[in-house]
mmCIF file of C-alpha atoms and ligand atoms in Angstrom:
data_model
loop_
_atom_site.group_PDB
_atom_site.id
_atom_site.type_symbol
_atom_site.label_atom_id
_atom_site.label_comp_id
_atom_site.label_asym_id
_atom_site.label_seq_id
_atom_site.Cartn_x
_atom_site.Cartn_y
_atom_site.Cartn_z
ATOM 1 C CA MET A 60 -2.138 -10.630 -32.870
ATOM 2 C CA LYS A 61 0.173 -7.847 -31.809
ATOM 3 C CA VAL A 62 0.570 -6.605 -28.226
ATOM 4 C CA THR A 63 2.162 -3.260 -27.356
ATOM 5 C CA PHE A 64 3.265 -2.660 -23.788
ATOM 6 C CA LEU A 65 2.158 0.927 -23.246
ATOM 7 C CA GLY A 66 3.364 0.975 -19.644
ATOM 8 C CA THR A 67 5.048 -1.589 -17.387
ATOM 9 C CA GLY A 68 5.491 0.252 -14.077
ATOM 10 C CA THR A 69 3.792 0.022 -10.722
ATOM 11 C CA SER A 70 1.355 2.646 -9.463
ATOM 12 C CA GLN A 71 3.802 5.535 -9.022
ATOM 13 C CA GLY A 72 5.650 4.817 -12.267
ATOM 14 C CA ILE A 73 9.452 4.774 -12.537
ATOM 15 C CA PRO A 74 11.196 7.070 -11.814
ATOM 16 C CA ILE A 75 9.282 7.997 -8.681
ATOM 17 C CA ILE A 76 9.029 11.756 -8.268
ATOM 18 C CA GLY A 77 11.929 13.022 -6.150
ATOM 19 C CA SER A 78 13.519 9.603 -5.661
ATOM 20 C CA ASN A 79 17.288 9.146 -5.526
ATOM 21 C CA HIS A 80 17.056 5.357 -5.806
ATOM 22 C CA PRO A 81 19.632 4.135 -8.373
ATOM 23 C CA VAL A 82 16.907 2.522 -10.538
ATOM 24 C CA CYS A 83 14.991 5.811 -10.570
ATOM 25 C CA LEU A 84 18.203 7.590 -11.635
ATOM 26 C CA SER A 85 19.032 5.028 -14.348
ATOM 27 C CA GLU A 86 19.530 6.400 -17.835
ATOM 28 C CA ASN A 87 18.489 3.151 -19.509
ATOM 29 C CA PRO A 88 15.125 3.841 -21.237
ATOM 30 C CA LYS A 89 14.053 0.305 -20.186
ATOM 31 C CA ASP A 90 14.202 1.447 -16.547
ATOM 32 C CA LYS A 91 11.617 4.174 -17.208
ATOM 33 C CA ARG A 92 8.143 2.773 -16.792
ATOM 34 C CA LEU A 93 4.743 4.390 -17.219
ATOM 35 C CA ARG A 94 1.678 2.945 -15.507
ATOM 36 C CA VAL A 95 0.601 -0.489 -16.793
ATOM 37 C CA SER A 96 -1.523 -0.938 -19.879
ATOM 38 C CA VAL A 97 -1.348 -2.887 -23.125
ATOM 39 C CA MET A 98 -2.910 -2.453 -26.546
ATOM 40 C CA VAL A 99 -3.923 -5.715 -28.194
ATOM 41 C CA GLU A 100 -4.293 -5.518 -31.968
ATOM 42 C CA TRP A 101 -6.384 -8.490 -33.006
ATOM 43 C CA ASP A 102 -7.676 -8.890 -36.548
ATOM 44 C CA GLY A 103 -8.067 -5.156 -37.016
ATOM 45 C CA LEU A 104 -9.485 -4.450 -33.558
ATOM 46 C CA ASN A 105 -7.606 -2.218 -31.103
ATOM 47 C CA ILE A 106 -8.417 -3.512 -27.617
ATOM 48 C CA LEU A 107 -6.920 -1.582 -24.726
ATOM 49 C CA ILE A 108 -6.475 -3.204 -21.312
ATOM 50 C CA ASP A 109 -6.707 -0.507 -18.613
ATOM 51 C CA CYS A 110 -6.595 3.217 -19.101
ATOM 52 C CA GLY A 111 -4.295 4.724 -16.502
ATOM 53 C CA PRO A 112 -2.939 8.216 -15.835
ATOM 54 C CA ASP A 113 -0.371 7.952 -18.663
ATOM 55 C CA PHE A 114 -2.913 7.007 -21.347
ATOM 56 C CA ARG A 115 -2.586 10.200 -23.395
ATOM 57 C CA MET A 116 1.210 9.988 -23.669
ATOM 58 C CA GLN A 117 0.971 6.268 -24.418
ATOM 59 C CA MET A 118 -1.402 6.829 -27.336
ATOM 60 C CA LEU A 119 0.814 9.596 -28.729
ATOM 61 C CA ALA A 120 4.005 7.546 -28.324
ATOM 62 C CA ASN A 121 2.533 4.642 -30.275
ATOM 63 C CA ASN A 122 0.412 6.539 -32.810
ATOM 64 C CA PHE A 123 -2.866 4.802 -32.057
ATOM 65 C CA SER A 124 -5.748 6.592 -33.760
ATOM 66 C CA ARG A 125 -8.577 4.134 -33.153
ATOM 67 C CA LEU A 126 -9.905 2.439 -30.023
ATOM 68 C CA ASP A 127 -12.455 -0.371 -30.332
ATOM 69 C CA ALA A 128 -12.794 -1.345 -26.662
ATOM 70 C CA ILE A 129 -11.332 -0.824 -23.207
ATOM 71 C CA LEU A 130 -11.188 -3.798 -20.832
ATOM 72 C CA PHE A 131 -10.705 -2.810 -17.195
ATOM 73 C CA THR A 132 -8.986 -5.135 -14.740
ATOM 74 C CA HIS A 133 -9.997 -3.280 -11.539
ATOM 75 C CA GLU A 134 -10.696 0.197 -10.215
ATOM 76 C CA HIS A 135 -7.307 1.217 -8.779
ATOM 77 C CA ASN A 136 -6.258 4.644 -9.933
ATOM 78 C CA ASP A 137 -3.209 3.498 -11.896
ATOM 79 C CA HIS A 138 -5.599 1.476 -14.108
ATOM 80 C CA VAL A 139 -8.467 3.931 -14.654
ATOM 81 C CA ALA A 140 -7.344 7.541 -14.213
ATOM 82 C CA GLY A 141 -6.952 8.221 -17.954
ATOM 83 C CA LEU A 142 -10.572 7.655 -18.910
ATOM 84 C CA ASP A 143 -11.262 11.341 -19.610
ATOM 85 C CA ASP A 144 -8.490 11.323 -22.226
ATOM 86 C CA ILE A 145 -10.430 9.004 -24.530
ATOM 87 C CA ARG A 146 -12.058 12.221 -25.791
ATOM 88 C CA PRO A 147 -10.204 12.349 -29.152
ATOM 89 C CA PHE A 148 -11.341 8.776 -29.864
ATOM 90 C CA PHE A 149 -14.908 9.603 -28.784
ATOM 91 C CA PHE A 150 -15.042 12.703 -30.989
ATOM 92 C CA ARG A 151 -14.048 10.615 -34.012
ATOM 93 C CA GLN A 152 -15.832 7.346 -33.269
ATOM 94 C CA GLY A 153 -18.701 8.047 -30.848
ATOM 95 C CA ASP A 154 -19.267 6.162 -27.592
ATOM 96 C CA ILE A 155 -16.279 3.941 -26.722
ATOM 97 C CA PRO A 156 -17.233 0.430 -25.516
ATOM 98 C CA ILE A 157 -15.907 -0.315 -22.035
ATOM 99 C CA TYR A 158 -15.917 -3.703 -20.306
ATOM 100 C CA ALA A 159 -15.591 -4.165 -16.540
ATOM 101 C CA HIS A 160 -16.957 -5.897 -13.473
ATOM 102 C CA GLN A 161 -20.156 -4.213 -12.180
ATOM 103 C CA ARG A 162 -18.213 -3.069 -9.106
ATOM 104 C CA VAL A 163 -15.601 -1.389 -11.311
ATOM 105 C CA LEU A 164 -18.287 0.292 -13.433
ATOM 106 C CA ASN A 165 -19.836 1.650 -10.217
ATOM 107 C CA SER A 166 -16.474 3.052 -9.191
ATOM 108 C CA LEU A 167 -15.987 4.681 -12.624
ATOM 109 C CA LYS A 168 -19.447 6.263 -12.307
ATOM 110 C CA LYS A 169 -18.398 7.898 -9.035
ATOM 111 C CA ARG A 170 -15.052 9.150 -10.334
ATOM 112 C CA PHE A 171 -16.293 10.201 -13.745
ATOM 113 C CA ASP A 172 -19.967 10.977 -13.050
ATOM 114 C CA TYR A 173 -20.072 13.542 -15.903
ATOM 115 C CA ILE A 174 -19.177 10.823 -18.450
ATOM 116 C CA PHE A 175 -22.121 8.658 -17.426
ATOM 117 C CA VAL A 176 -24.870 11.302 -16.949
ATOM 118 C CA THR A 177 -27.711 11.082 -19.422
ATOM 119 C CA GLU A 178 -29.272 14.519 -18.852
ATOM 120 C CA ASN A 179 -27.645 17.894 -19.512
ATOM 121 C CA LYS A 180 -24.356 16.271 -20.360
ATOM 122 C CA TYR A 181 -21.514 18.691 -21.046
ATOM 123 C CA PRO A 182 -20.905 18.540 -24.812
ATOM 124 C CA GLY A 183 -17.126 18.194 -24.423
ATOM 125 C CA ALA A 184 -17.353 15.142 -22.163
ATOM 126 C CA PRO A 185 -16.528 11.744 -23.618
ATOM 127 C CA GLY A 186 -19.097 8.980 -23.941
ATOM 128 C CA VAL A 187 -18.836 5.270 -23.247
ATOM 129 C CA LYS A 188 -20.972 2.220 -23.834
ATOM 130 C CA GLU A 189 -20.935 0.017 -20.729
ATOM 131 C CA HIS A 190 -20.626 -3.763 -20.757
ATOM 132 C CA ILE A 191 -20.643 -5.786 -17.547
ATOM 133 C CA VAL A 192 -17.974 -8.489 -17.310
ATOM 134 C CA THR A 193 -18.834 -11.660 -15.390
ATOM 135 C CA ASP A 194 -16.874 -14.906 -15.128
ATOM 136 C CA ASN A 195 -18.260 -15.978 -18.515
ATOM 137 C CA ASP A 196 -16.685 -15.540 -21.936
ATOM 138 C CA PHE A 197 -17.882 -12.576 -23.967
ATOM 139 C CA GLU A 198 -17.475 -11.399 -27.552
ATOM 140 C CA ILE A 199 -16.139 -8.248 -29.121
ATOM 141 C CA GLU A 200 -16.985 -8.169 -32.820
ATOM 142 C CA GLY A 201 -16.838 -11.945 -32.992
ATOM 143 C CA LYS A 202 -13.612 -12.308 -30.995
ATOM 144 C CA ILE A 203 -13.962 -14.375 -27.823
ATOM 145 C CA ILE A 204 -12.561 -12.903 -24.606
ATOM 146 C CA THR A 205 -12.214 -15.105 -21.502
ATOM 147 C CA PRO A 206 -12.195 -13.233 -18.192
ATOM 148 C CA VAL A 207 -9.928 -14.788 -15.563
ATOM 149 C CA SER A 208 -10.830 -13.877 -11.988
ATOM 150 C CA TYR A 209 -8.195 -13.686 -9.222
ATOM 151 C CA MET A 210 -7.411 -11.817 -6.023
ATOM 152 C CA HIS A 211 -5.294 -8.712 -5.373
ATOM 153 C CA ASN A 212 -5.188 -9.154 -1.616
ATOM 154 C CA ARG A 213 -8.918 -8.828 -0.853
ATOM 155 C CA LEU A 214 -9.938 -7.169 -4.122
ATOM 156 C CA GLN A 215 -11.225 -9.260 -7.022
ATOM 157 C CA VAL A 216 -9.539 -8.466 -10.355
ATOM 158 C CA TYR A 217 -10.150 -9.649 -13.917
ATOM 159 C CA GLY A 218 -7.346 -10.675 -16.225
ATOM 160 C CA TYR A 219 -8.217 -11.478 -19.813
ATOM 161 C CA ARG A 220 -7.397 -14.315 -22.183
ATOM 162 C CA MET A 221 -7.645 -13.666 -25.931
ATOM 163 C CA GLY A 222 -6.763 -16.661 -28.063
ATOM 164 C CA ASP A 223 -3.414 -17.928 -26.840
ATOM 165 C CA PHE A 224 -2.513 -14.674 -25.086
ATOM 166 C CA ALA A 225 -3.416 -13.750 -21.503
ATOM 167 C CA TYR A 226 -2.838 -10.607 -19.443
ATOM 168 C CA LEU A 227 -2.914 -10.839 -15.654
ATOM 169 C CA THR A 228 -1.917 -7.801 -13.641
ATOM 170 C CA ASP A 229 -2.259 -6.980 -9.941
ATOM 171 C CA ILE A 230 -2.452 -10.632 -8.944
ATOM 172 C CA LYS A 231 -1.690 -12.148 -5.542
ATOM 173 C CA SER A 232 -3.637 -15.427 -5.639
ATOM 174 C CA ILE A 233 -5.804 -17.442 -8.037
ATOM 175 C CA SER A 234 -8.089 -20.436 -7.585
ATOM 176 C CA GLU A 235 -7.364 -23.768 -9.266
ATOM 177 C CA LYS A 236 -10.581 -23.386 -11.252
ATOM 178 C CA GLU A 237 -9.602 -20.021 -12.739
ATOM 179 C CA ALA A 238 -6.018 -21.174 -13.371
ATOM 180 C CA GLU A 239 -7.521 -23.931 -15.547
ATOM 181 C CA LYS A 240 -8.422 -21.181 -18.043
ATOM 182 C CA LEU A 241 -4.706 -20.534 -18.561
ATOM 183 C CA LYS A 242 -3.673 -23.775 -20.214
ATOM 184 C CA ASN A 243 -1.740 -23.895 -23.486
ATOM 185 C CA LEU A 244 -0.830 -20.218 -23.682
ATOM 186 C CA GLU A 245 1.685 -18.925 -26.196
ATOM 187 C CA VAL A 246 2.279 -15.781 -24.160
ATOM 188 C CA VAL A 247 1.237 -14.731 -20.684
ATOM 189 C CA VAL A 248 1.829 -11.334 -19.148
ATOM 190 C CA VAL A 249 1.872 -11.454 -15.371
ATOM 191 C CA SER A 250 2.676 -8.846 -12.763
ATOM 192 C CA ALA A 251 5.777 -9.175 -10.560
ATOM 193 C CA LEU A 252 6.211 -6.155 -8.335
ATOM 194 C CA ARG A 253 9.557 -6.564 -6.589
ATOM 195 C CA ILE A 254 11.865 -9.043 -4.816
ATOM 196 C CA GLU A 255 10.385 -8.686 -1.318
ATOM 197 C CA PRO A 256 6.894 -10.047 -0.613
ATOM 198 C CA HIS A 257 3.943 -7.634 -0.869
ATOM 199 C CA HIS A 258 0.422 -7.907 0.568
ATOM 200 C CA SER A 259 -1.417 -7.541 -2.741
ATOM 201 C CA HIS A 260 1.017 -8.371 -5.564
ATOM 202 C CA PHE A 261 3.110 -11.356 -6.625
ATOM 203 C CA ASN A 262 6.750 -10.750 -5.917
ATOM 204 C CA LEU A 263 9.251 -12.197 -8.413
ATOM 205 C CA ALA A 264 9.429 -15.627 -6.740
ATOM 206 C CA GLU A 265 5.620 -15.952 -6.626
ATOM 207 C CA ALA A 266 5.296 -14.926 -10.262
ATOM 208 C CA LEU A 267 7.912 -17.517 -11.292
ATOM 209 C CA ALA A 268 6.172 -20.236 -9.262
ATOM 210 C CA PHE A 269 2.866 -19.373 -10.938
ATOM 211 C CA ILE A 270 4.455 -19.559 -14.410
ATOM 212 C CA GLU A 271 5.937 -22.928 -13.493
ATOM 213 C CA LYS A 272 2.411 -24.096 -12.751
ATOM 214 C CA ILE A 273 0.610 -22.851 -15.887
ATOM 215 C CA GLN A 274 3.523 -23.555 -18.274
ATOM 216 C CA PRO A 275 3.061 -20.907 -20.970
ATOM 217 C CA LYS A 276 5.496 -20.924 -23.896
ATOM 218 C CA LYS A 277 6.642 -17.412 -23.092
ATOM 219 C CA THR A 278 6.149 -14.948 -20.219
ATOM 220 C CA TYR A 279 6.547 -11.211 -19.849
ATOM 221 C CA LEU A 280 6.577 -9.661 -16.385
ATOM 222 C CA THR A 281 4.974 -6.261 -15.787
ATOM 223 C CA HIS A 282 3.729 -3.827 -13.056
ATOM 224 C CA ILE A 283 7.339 -3.455 -11.996
ATOM 225 C CA SER A 284 8.598 -1.382 -9.061
ATOM 226 C CA HIS A 285 12.036 0.235 -8.860
ATOM 227 C CA LEU A 286 12.604 -2.276 -6.030
ATOM 228 C CA LEU A 287 12.764 -5.150 -8.541
ATOM 229 C CA GLY A 288 16.108 -3.764 -9.709
ATOM 230 C CA PHE A 289 17.742 -2.641 -12.953
ATOM 231 C CA HIS A 290 16.080 -4.012 -16.085
ATOM 232 C CA GLU A 291 19.246 -5.519 -17.575
ATOM 233 C CA GLU A 292 20.322 -7.232 -14.354
ATOM 234 C CA VAL A 293 16.918 -8.734 -13.592
ATOM 235 C CA GLU A 294 16.432 -9.798 -17.226
ATOM 236 C CA GLN A 295 19.690 -11.791 -17.098
ATOM 237 C CA SER A 296 18.618 -13.559 -13.903
ATOM 238 C CA LEU A 297 15.331 -14.903 -15.314
ATOM 239 C CA PRO A 298 14.649 -18.444 -16.538
ATOM 240 C CA GLU A 299 14.523 -19.201 -20.245
ATOM 241 C CA ASN A 300 11.420 -17.826 -21.969
ATOM 242 C CA VAL A 301 10.671 -15.423 -19.116
ATOM 243 C CA HIS A 302 11.370 -11.743 -19.783
ATOM 244 C CA LEU A 303 10.804 -8.386 -18.216
ATOM 245 C CA ALA A 304 8.489 -6.291 -20.318
ATOM 246 C CA TYR A 305 9.479 -2.667 -20.964
ATOM 247 C CA ASP A 306 7.595 0.342 -22.232
ATOM 248 C CA ASN A 307 6.831 0.360 -25.984
ATOM 249 C CA LEU A 308 7.904 -3.285 -26.428
ATOM 250 C CA LYS A 309 5.820 -4.883 -29.183
ATOM 251 C CA ILE A 310 5.340 -8.622 -29.456
ATOM 252 C CA THR A 311 3.562 -10.754 -32.026
ATOM 253 C CA ILE A 312 1.581 -13.849 -31.115
ATOM 254 C CA ASP A 313 0.989 -16.369 -33.863
ATOM 255 C CA GLU A 314 -2.482 -17.882 -33.839
ATOM 256 C CA LYS A 315 -2.668 -21.635 -33.980
HETATM 257 ZN ZN1 LIG B 149 -1.869 -1.514 -10.290
HETATM 258 ZN ZN1 LIG B 150 -4.250 -2.565 -8.109
#
């Protein structure tokens, strides 16, 4: 399994438009972060998690020409705004399978009504095939996906476990029962917004405490704000086997 970090920034991305913050002015490419998303390549399947406003540039930067499924975590704009840009994949492949909580599908239908209409659909609009995610495992072409439910302040979000890899973004709290699904991971990706506490995201200390609890072999932090600090400085401060993700980082996860 190969995972490409397409974007690792919080909702505004880094740099923030017009900001003079030193991290926004940094010339280190690792301090430039598009909105969060990963592509998971798993036995020939290209599974995208979230499809934010930077989706088009992310696909071009990484030369992806096929998309087998999109898993949505939740309906916030930084995770869904790129859905129209699946058009090149739709034109080549037909309807693109999307997986999301019913609530998230409802939100997508409001934002992108023209994608979901069945009558008099504009011929240039993309098409999707909807799948409702519940707390139960589901399959994509024989591969088992385990949804992991947690809270983003008062909003429910799904993270996803695939084999020994799990991706959890926009997390603030998780029940013991759901955390049980995160045992024996090779790699976990978890969001860590900044140093100071935040009402709907783990800050760095909360993310590290969570990792301590689930004990994955390796962790990558994502959904990073400029307020977390410079990539190189934060990276050096982290415990062993915990890293900051950065845009276009590719990692390989060996299957047991
Ligand atoms: Zn977000
Ligand atoms: Zn969010």
